XYZ file of C-alpha atoms in Angstrom:
463
model
C -82.883 16.440 -81.751
C -80.253 14.030 -83.005
C -77.875 12.524 -80.508
C -74.397 13.748 -80.217
C -71.541 11.646 -81.761
C -68.297 11.786 -79.765
C -65.023 11.350 -81.571
C -61.776 10.345 -79.858
C -58.239 10.079 -81.195
C -55.093 9.383 -79.259
C -51.467 10.319 -79.402
C -49.313 8.095 -77.259
C -45.709 8.689 -76.316
C -43.919 5.417 -75.309
C -40.418 5.601 -73.933
C -38.166 3.191 -75.706
C -36.585 0.651 -73.531
C -32.910 1.328 -74.127
C -29.818 1.814 -72.087
C -28.853 5.121 -73.607
C -30.684 8.129 -75.105
C -31.862 8.508 -78.731
C -28.789 10.758 -79.908
C -26.397 10.714 -77.021
C -24.561 8.043 -74.872
C -26.140 9.223 -71.579
C -27.696 6.552 -69.500
C -31.467 6.260 -69.094
C -32.519 5.540 -65.590
C -35.789 6.364 -63.748
C -35.407 8.431 -60.501
C -31.787 9.118 -60.762
C -30.391 12.161 -58.912
C -31.426 15.342 -60.854
C -29.093 16.332 -63.782
C -26.775 13.333 -63.130
C -27.376 11.721 -66.582
C -26.752 14.698 -68.928
C -24.223 14.677 -71.717
C -23.062 17.994 -73.542
C -25.456 17.084 -76.308
C -28.363 16.704 -73.977
C -27.542 20.221 -72.475
C -27.259 21.501 -76.097
C -23.680 22.924 -75.733
C -22.612 24.532 -79.043
C -20.899 22.202 -81.531
C -22.334 18.962 -80.054
C -23.854 16.539 -82.767
C -26.501 13.820 -82.639
C -25.539 10.312 -83.082
C -28.617 7.869 -83.711
C -29.060 4.913 -81.335
C -29.520 1.697 -83.284
C -31.460 0.141 -80.497
C -34.197 2.850 -80.641
C -34.498 2.327 -84.398
C -34.907 -1.486 -84.023
C -37.523 -0.909 -81.272
C -39.526 1.474 -83.422
C -39.341 -1.057 -86.408
C -40.495 -3.978 -84.203
C -43.334 -1.884 -82.773
C -44.474 -0.882 -86.283
C -44.471 -4.430 -87.444
C -46.427 -5.530 -84.469
C -49.021 -2.877 -85.244
C -49.313 -3.932 -88.903
C -47.607 -0.707 -90.127
C -45.603 -0.183 -93.385
C -42.107 0.475 -92.482
C -40.591 3.335 -94.432
C -37.222 2.277 -95.826
C -36.282 6.004 -95.918
C -37.440 8.239 -93.074
C -36.330 11.753 -92.210
C -35.651 13.839 -89.026
C -37.024 17.327 -88.428
C -36.694 20.088 -85.940
C -39.772 21.106 -84.097
C -39.261 24.513 -82.395
C -40.701 25.564 -79.153
C -39.344 27.547 -76.306
C -39.562 26.074 -72.831
C -37.186 25.927 -69.886
C -36.651 22.165 -70.094
C -35.902 22.099 -73.856
C -32.379 23.575 -73.892
C -31.841 23.548 -77.645
C -35.132 25.440 -78.240
C -36.253 22.557 -80.485
C -36.947 18.875 -80.425
C -35.649 16.373 -83.081
C -38.738 14.438 -84.356
C -40.042 12.834 -87.588
C -42.787 15.146 -88.943
C -42.663 14.629 -92.714
C -41.633 11.042 -93.251
C -41.874 9.040 -90.126
C -40.419 5.454 -89.665
C -43.735 3.678 -89.736
C -47.264 4.404 -91.342
C -50.750 3.048 -91.898
C -51.029 0.411 -89.260
C -53.879 -0.922 -87.131
C -54.517 -2.122 -83.573
C -57.307 -4.589 -82.707
C -58.729 -4.570 -79.107
C -61.562 -6.033 -77.259
C -63.938 -4.745 -74.695
C -67.040 -6.045 -72.722
C -70.460 -4.782 -73.499
C -72.380 -3.490 -70.383
C -69.479 -4.876 -68.187
C -70.556 -8.481 -69.098
C -67.551 -10.512 -69.654
C -69.505 -13.010 -71.773
C -70.242 -10.367 -74.359
C -67.018 -9.191 -75.814
C -66.808 -7.040 -79.027
C -63.512 -6.688 -80.993
C -62.779 -3.242 -82.548
C -59.968 -1.839 -84.595
C -58.336 1.559 -84.428
C -56.241 2.731 -87.398
C -52.683 3.800 -86.583
C -51.731 6.919 -88.718
C -47.944 6.805 -87.875
C -45.109 5.982 -85.364
C -42.413 8.452 -85.242
C -38.993 8.567 -83.303
C -38.506 11.738 -81.226
C -36.624 12.972 -78.269
C -38.229 13.555 -74.773
C -37.961 16.916 -73.104
C -36.542 17.532 -69.699
C -38.743 18.080 -66.624
C -39.638 21.263 -64.887
C -40.337 21.021 -61.084
C -42.288 23.724 -59.793
C -41.473 24.687 -56.148
C -44.392 26.662 -55.014
C -43.083 27.509 -51.584
C -40.084 29.322 -53.032
C -42.068 30.461 -56.122
C -39.327 29.065 -58.438
C -39.005 26.358 -60.999
C -36.104 23.960 -61.196
C -35.089 21.977 -64.308
C -34.053 18.369 -64.429
C -32.520 17.292 -67.761
C -32.095 13.583 -66.946
C -35.042 12.893 -69.227
C -34.016 15.249 -71.991
C -33.136 13.235 -75.080
C -34.505 9.953 -73.992
C -35.978 8.111 -76.983
C -39.734 8.034 -77.514
C -42.020 6.395 -80.115
C -44.981 8.569 -80.782
C -47.955 6.389 -81.846
C -50.537 8.595 -83.594
C -54.064 6.904 -83.791
C -56.826 8.048 -86.072
C -59.951 9.367 -84.311
C -61.815 6.016 -84.718
C -62.927 5.728 -80.993
C -66.036 7.151 -79.351
C -65.665 6.796 -75.522
C -63.321 6.500 -72.656
C -63.717 2.777 -72.375
C -62.631 2.117 -75.985
C -59.686 4.374 -75.490
C -58.635 2.623 -72.364
C -59.064 -0.873 -73.907
C -56.949 0.260 -76.901
C -54.253 1.604 -74.837
C -54.078 -1.411 -72.513
C -53.755 -3.625 -75.467
C -50.915 -1.315 -76.868
C -49.236 -1.510 -73.436
C -49.309 -5.344 -73.470
C -47.918 -5.458 -76.997
C -45.041 -3.015 -76.053
C -44.281 -5.048 -72.988
C -44.280 -8.333 -75.004
C -42.043 -6.963 -77.604
C -39.694 -5.354 -74.988
C -39.626 -2.201 -77.040
C -41.037 -0.114 -74.104
C -41.559 -1.153 -70.410
C -44.645 1.049 -70.753
C -45.105 1.604 -66.967
C -47.481 4.533 -66.773
C -46.656 5.380 -63.153
C -42.972 6.030 -64.242
C -44.044 8.232 -67.236
C -43.063 5.564 -69.814
C -46.403 5.729 -71.457
C -48.117 9.102 -71.628
C -51.462 9.608 -73.408
C -52.863 12.823 -75.081
C -56.518 12.558 -75.950
C -58.230 14.563 -78.751
C -61.946 14.701 -78.114
C -64.819 16.399 -79.996
C -68.573 15.948 -80.484
C -70.841 16.573 -83.503
C -74.395 15.677 -84.778
C -74.498 12.727 -87.190
C -73.970 13.734 -90.779
C -72.443 17.121 -89.695
C -68.646 17.736 -89.938
C -66.553 17.025 -86.822
C -66.801 19.618 -84.002
C -63.948 21.686 -82.597
C -61.656 19.388 -80.627
C -59.848 19.881 -77.337
C -56.809 18.021 -76.351
C -56.263 16.485 -72.888
C -52.542 16.215 -72.223
C -50.278 13.839 -70.482
C -52.733 11.383 -68.945
C -50.644 8.809 -66.984
C -53.044 6.079 -65.994
C -55.573 3.896 -68.068
C -58.344 4.439 -65.461
C -57.797 8.253 -65.590
C -57.754 8.067 -69.421
C -61.300 6.694 -69.522
C -62.580 9.212 -66.794
C -60.803 12.239 -68.497
C -62.467 11.381 -72.049
C -65.924 10.648 -70.632
C -65.740 13.855 -68.555
C -64.623 15.913 -71.620
C -67.393 14.469 -73.849
C -70.111 15.324 -71.352
C -68.583 18.805 -70.721
C -68.569 19.656 -74.482
C -72.204 18.367 -74.899
C -73.501 20.433 -72.033
C -71.570 23.524 -73.276
C -72.948 23.181 -76.856
C -76.510 22.453 -75.604
C -76.350 25.585 -73.416
C -75.473 27.613 -76.468
C -71.795 27.869 -75.685
C -68.800 27.170 -77.944
C -65.911 24.905 -77.642
C -62.474 26.299 -77.677
C -59.674 24.579 -79.464
C -57.478 24.452 -76.368
C -55.094 22.176 -74.387
C -56.541 20.800 -71.093
C -55.331 18.798 -68.199
C -57.081 16.102 -66.301
C -57.356 16.820 -62.457
C -57.555 13.292 -60.970
C -58.644 14.500 -57.509
C -61.481 16.650 -58.803
C -62.240 14.065 -61.658
C -62.600 16.844 -64.314
C -60.479 18.552 -67.069
C -59.165 22.044 -66.603
C -57.907 24.494 -69.253
C -54.084 24.699 -69.588
C -53.448 26.869 -72.670
C -54.681 27.851 -76.120
C -53.613 25.234 -78.732
C -50.472 26.276 -80.601
C -51.058 26.349 -84.324
C -48.812 24.186 -86.609
C -46.972 27.381 -87.886
C -45.619 28.081 -84.452
C -43.379 24.973 -84.584
C -41.514 26.238 -87.655
C -40.563 22.620 -88.863
C -37.355 22.293 -90.702
C -35.227 19.381 -91.791
C -32.705 18.378 -89.047
C -29.322 19.372 -90.814
C -27.014 17.254 -88.564
C -28.723 13.850 -89.374
C -28.826 12.184 -92.777
C -32.076 10.197 -93.873
C -32.484 7.086 -91.925
C -32.234 4.197 -94.451
C -33.519 0.659 -93.526
C -33.136 -2.481 -95.542
C -34.943 -5.754 -96.061
C -33.320 -9.125 -97.251
C -33.990 -8.145 -100.935
C -32.381 -4.694 -100.665
C -29.543 -5.481 -98.523
C -26.085 -4.628 -100.091
C -23.772 -7.616 -100.649
C -20.788 -6.549 -98.705
C -22.426 -4.638 -95.774
C -21.509 -4.669 -92.123
C -24.600 -5.996 -90.394
C -23.605 -3.902 -87.259
C -24.219 -0.782 -89.337
C -27.693 -1.574 -90.855
C -31.157 -2.507 -89.656
C -32.731 -5.301 -91.581
C -36.637 -5.218 -91.416
C -37.124 -8.904 -92.331
C -34.649 -10.039 -89.717
C -36.703 -8.142 -87.015
C -39.983 -9.513 -88.497
C -38.690 -13.158 -88.133
C -37.947 -12.695 -84.532
C -41.271 -10.995 -83.438
C -42.582 -12.946 -80.314
C -46.117 -14.161 -79.866
C -48.381 -11.139 -79.516
C -51.077 -10.896 -76.918
C -53.909 -11.898 -79.421
C -51.840 -15.045 -80.380
C -51.344 -15.862 -76.717
C -55.029 -15.717 -76.037
C -55.918 -17.887 -79.179
C -53.414 -20.502 -77.926
C -54.807 -20.607 -74.348
C -58.350 -21.130 -75.795
C -57.004 -23.940 -77.989
C -54.854 -25.613 -75.487
C -57.150 -25.486 -72.553
C -60.689 -25.198 -74.005
C -61.391 -22.191 -71.886
C -63.660 -19.384 -73.029
C -62.244 -16.564 -75.154
C -63.241 -13.887 -72.634
C -61.385 -15.842 -69.879
C -58.299 -15.838 -71.972
C -58.537 -11.947 -72.043
C -58.360 -11.770 -68.274
C -55.499 -14.243 -68.087
C -53.387 -12.100 -70.638
C -54.510 -8.742 -69.405
C -53.518 -9.393 -65.714
C -49.755 -9.217 -65.363
C -48.455 -12.818 -64.357
C -51.858 -14.463 -64.441
C -51.152 -16.686 -67.539
C -48.127 -18.242 -65.847
C -49.942 -18.776 -62.541
C -52.839 -20.530 -64.328
C -50.489 -22.681 -66.392
C -48.607 -23.696 -63.323
C -51.715 -24.628 -61.455
C -52.907 -26.729 -64.466
C -49.581 -28.570 -64.686
C -49.690 -29.546 -61.014
C -53.304 -30.655 -60.520
C -55.609 -33.300 -61.930
C -58.513 -30.912 -62.170
C -59.770 -29.865 -65.649
C -58.438 -26.468 -66.849
C -62.167 -25.302 -67.293
C -62.708 -25.703 -63.452
C -59.221 -24.247 -62.541
C -60.019 -21.044 -64.468
C -63.093 -20.645 -62.220
C -60.949 -20.670 -59.195
C -58.354 -18.339 -60.616
C -61.045 -15.753 -61.825
C -63.686 -16.112 -59.081
C -61.459 -16.681 -56.062
C -57.888 -15.691 -56.549
C -58.630 -12.567 -58.623
C -61.394 -11.271 -56.324
C -59.110 -11.651 -53.367
C -56.324 -9.932 -55.243
C -58.625 -7.081 -56.199
C -60.039 -6.808 -52.704
C -56.551 -6.356 -51.155
C -55.053 -4.411 -54.077
C -52.352 -7.050 -54.637
C -50.658 -8.017 -57.939
C -50.458 -11.659 -58.917
C -46.743 -11.721 -57.880
C -47.786 -10.558 -54.328
C -50.291 -13.270 -53.933
C -49.856 -15.168 -50.523
C -51.503 -18.100 -52.208
C -48.900 -19.557 -54.628
C -49.793 -21.710 -57.613
C -48.310 -24.657 -55.767
C -50.719 -24.157 -52.827
C -53.644 -23.591 -54.985
C -52.795 -26.722 -57.001
C -52.638 -28.820 -53.780
C -56.008 -27.493 -52.635
C -57.633 -28.151 -55.967
C -56.218 -31.792 -55.961
C -57.929 -32.353 -52.460
C -61.153 -31.179 -53.965
C -60.774 -33.238 -57.084
C -60.099 -36.410 -55.160
C -63.294 -35.655 -53.140
C -61.359 -35.424 -49.970
C -63.036 -32.176 -49.204
C -66.204 -30.532 -50.313
C -66.407 -27.266 -52.477
C -67.507 -25.211 -49.494
C -64.657 -26.560 -47.353
C -62.242 -25.693 -50.291
C -63.318 -22.012 -50.010
C -62.698 -22.085 -46.163
C -59.197 -23.544 -46.795
C -58.566 -20.866 -49.554
C -59.464 -18.134 -46.959
C -56.988 -19.660 -44.540
C -54.290 -19.955 -47.080
C -54.814 -16.236 -47.993
C -53.693 -15.450 -44.368
C -50.270 -16.572 -45.487
C -49.390 -18.512 -42.216
C -47.228 -21.062 -44.114
C -49.619 -23.983 -43.535
C -50.369 -26.396 -46.378
C -53.918 -27.051 -47.539
C -53.704 -30.553 -45.968
C -52.671 -29.274 -42.558
C -55.545 -26.746 -42.598
C -58.015 -29.540 -43.532
C -56.767 -31.673 -40.652
C -56.582 -28.790 -38.212
C -60.108 -27.676 -38.903
C -61.481 -31.232 -39.448
C -62.763 -30.338 -42.899
C -62.364 -33.637 -44.642
C -65.292 -35.564 -46.135
C -66.232 -38.850 -44.420
C -66.516 -41.843 -46.549
C -66.724 -44.405 -43.793
C -70.421 -45.340 -43.088
C -69.725 -46.755 -39.638
C -67.725 -43.707 -38.549
C -70.662 -41.423 -39.788
C -73.188 -43.584 -37.725
C -71.031 -43.272 -34.671
C -70.989 -39.456 -35.061
C -74.855 -39.319 -35.509
C -75.292 -41.556 -32.418
C -72.984 -39.402 -30.402
C -75.063 -36.293 -31.433
C -78.301 -38.038 -30.524
C -76.875 -39.228 -27.133
C -75.730 -35.765 -26.208
C -79.142 -34.117 -26.961
C -81.645 -36.481 -25.225
C -83.966 -33.612 -24.213
C -84.267 -32.411 -27.844
C -84.790 -35.980 -29.067
C -87.614 -36.656 -26.590
C -89.310 -33.425 -27.665
C -89.064 -34.327 -31.370
C -90.425 -37.788 -30.600
C -93.417 -36.401 -28.424
C -94.369 -34.040 -31.255
């Protein structure tokens, strides 16, 4: 029997980093008291109208450009209808027909067989990026068997990034989302903190035999961590294969990932497109963007968004940062990945290199083998490290000047990790770890040892 081919596509909702919501002046703030950031428009009071937030448009354009998309100079808003307690209007304003950006791509890299030395780069196509409102939040209180609604999140600006089904496993999806997260954080278009719901992933998964049409897909909704994303997808692929091999069928349904049980569970049947009754949003005109060529002569720059102006100001993306690190310091490409992917590690590495005589290639070994493994062991972030870049640089300078041995340096590192405020030199003196260069001193030490162990010496001589 031919093997099964899994197919994975992702839809990612990234919360736009903006002070106010997409169509209202309400503030955006995580963990504010329930219903404290709700304008009349957010609560959908009759007669309220949407006013588009310029910052959200610029963030979407910037993200589209960073993901190699074509930016549509004219995009449209639509109403997507569904009825749920935390959606007061009974519809969400989104961009169904003509979104702000289309036809992009995202390159990401992953290790083969967990070997850092064998990295492969893949590309996933991006179908579109659309602007839309977030819904509110329903909080289910089981003890009182009631549901409470918090509308603070209602109307917050989102970018929905829709990826084509170009991936085949959890590891690929996780690598692609991590790269997207880094890009968003570099641009500042989204803080993309998954634990705060600023990046939520829906995964569409199906399996089929080679040469046959795609199988029926399921959607795993609202995955809120990269680790869980990989687990949810791999579980779902296995579940579908087992179901089909046992003669069962796959339902086109929405599922949720239960992180405690490590499996996906059914939520509801998939709504068909027709249920949403898409219609043009009557209260918003088409969104018109300009480039330098099409910019009208006497326009107020506060009133328009210039794509070229945003393009010129794009920062270095993670891929460019990695290439620079390789070029500047002569480190391996796979090491540049670890540096850029771990928050704050590039700065830490560069600070150590600046303050030490040791070659960058040797410094990277200490950063990846010692610092990182300690951080992972103690579940610390780089910023929480008790060993600062200054302390590590001091230690590596002692090693470089041959004042201590490599094994002694490891001992000193272990002591530094305790965070007792001692310098590497103090630890070396305290524990007498320095290397001896003086021949006479060495001879005296040897003589003292022999003198103290006369019995053992005689035994050796007699033998």
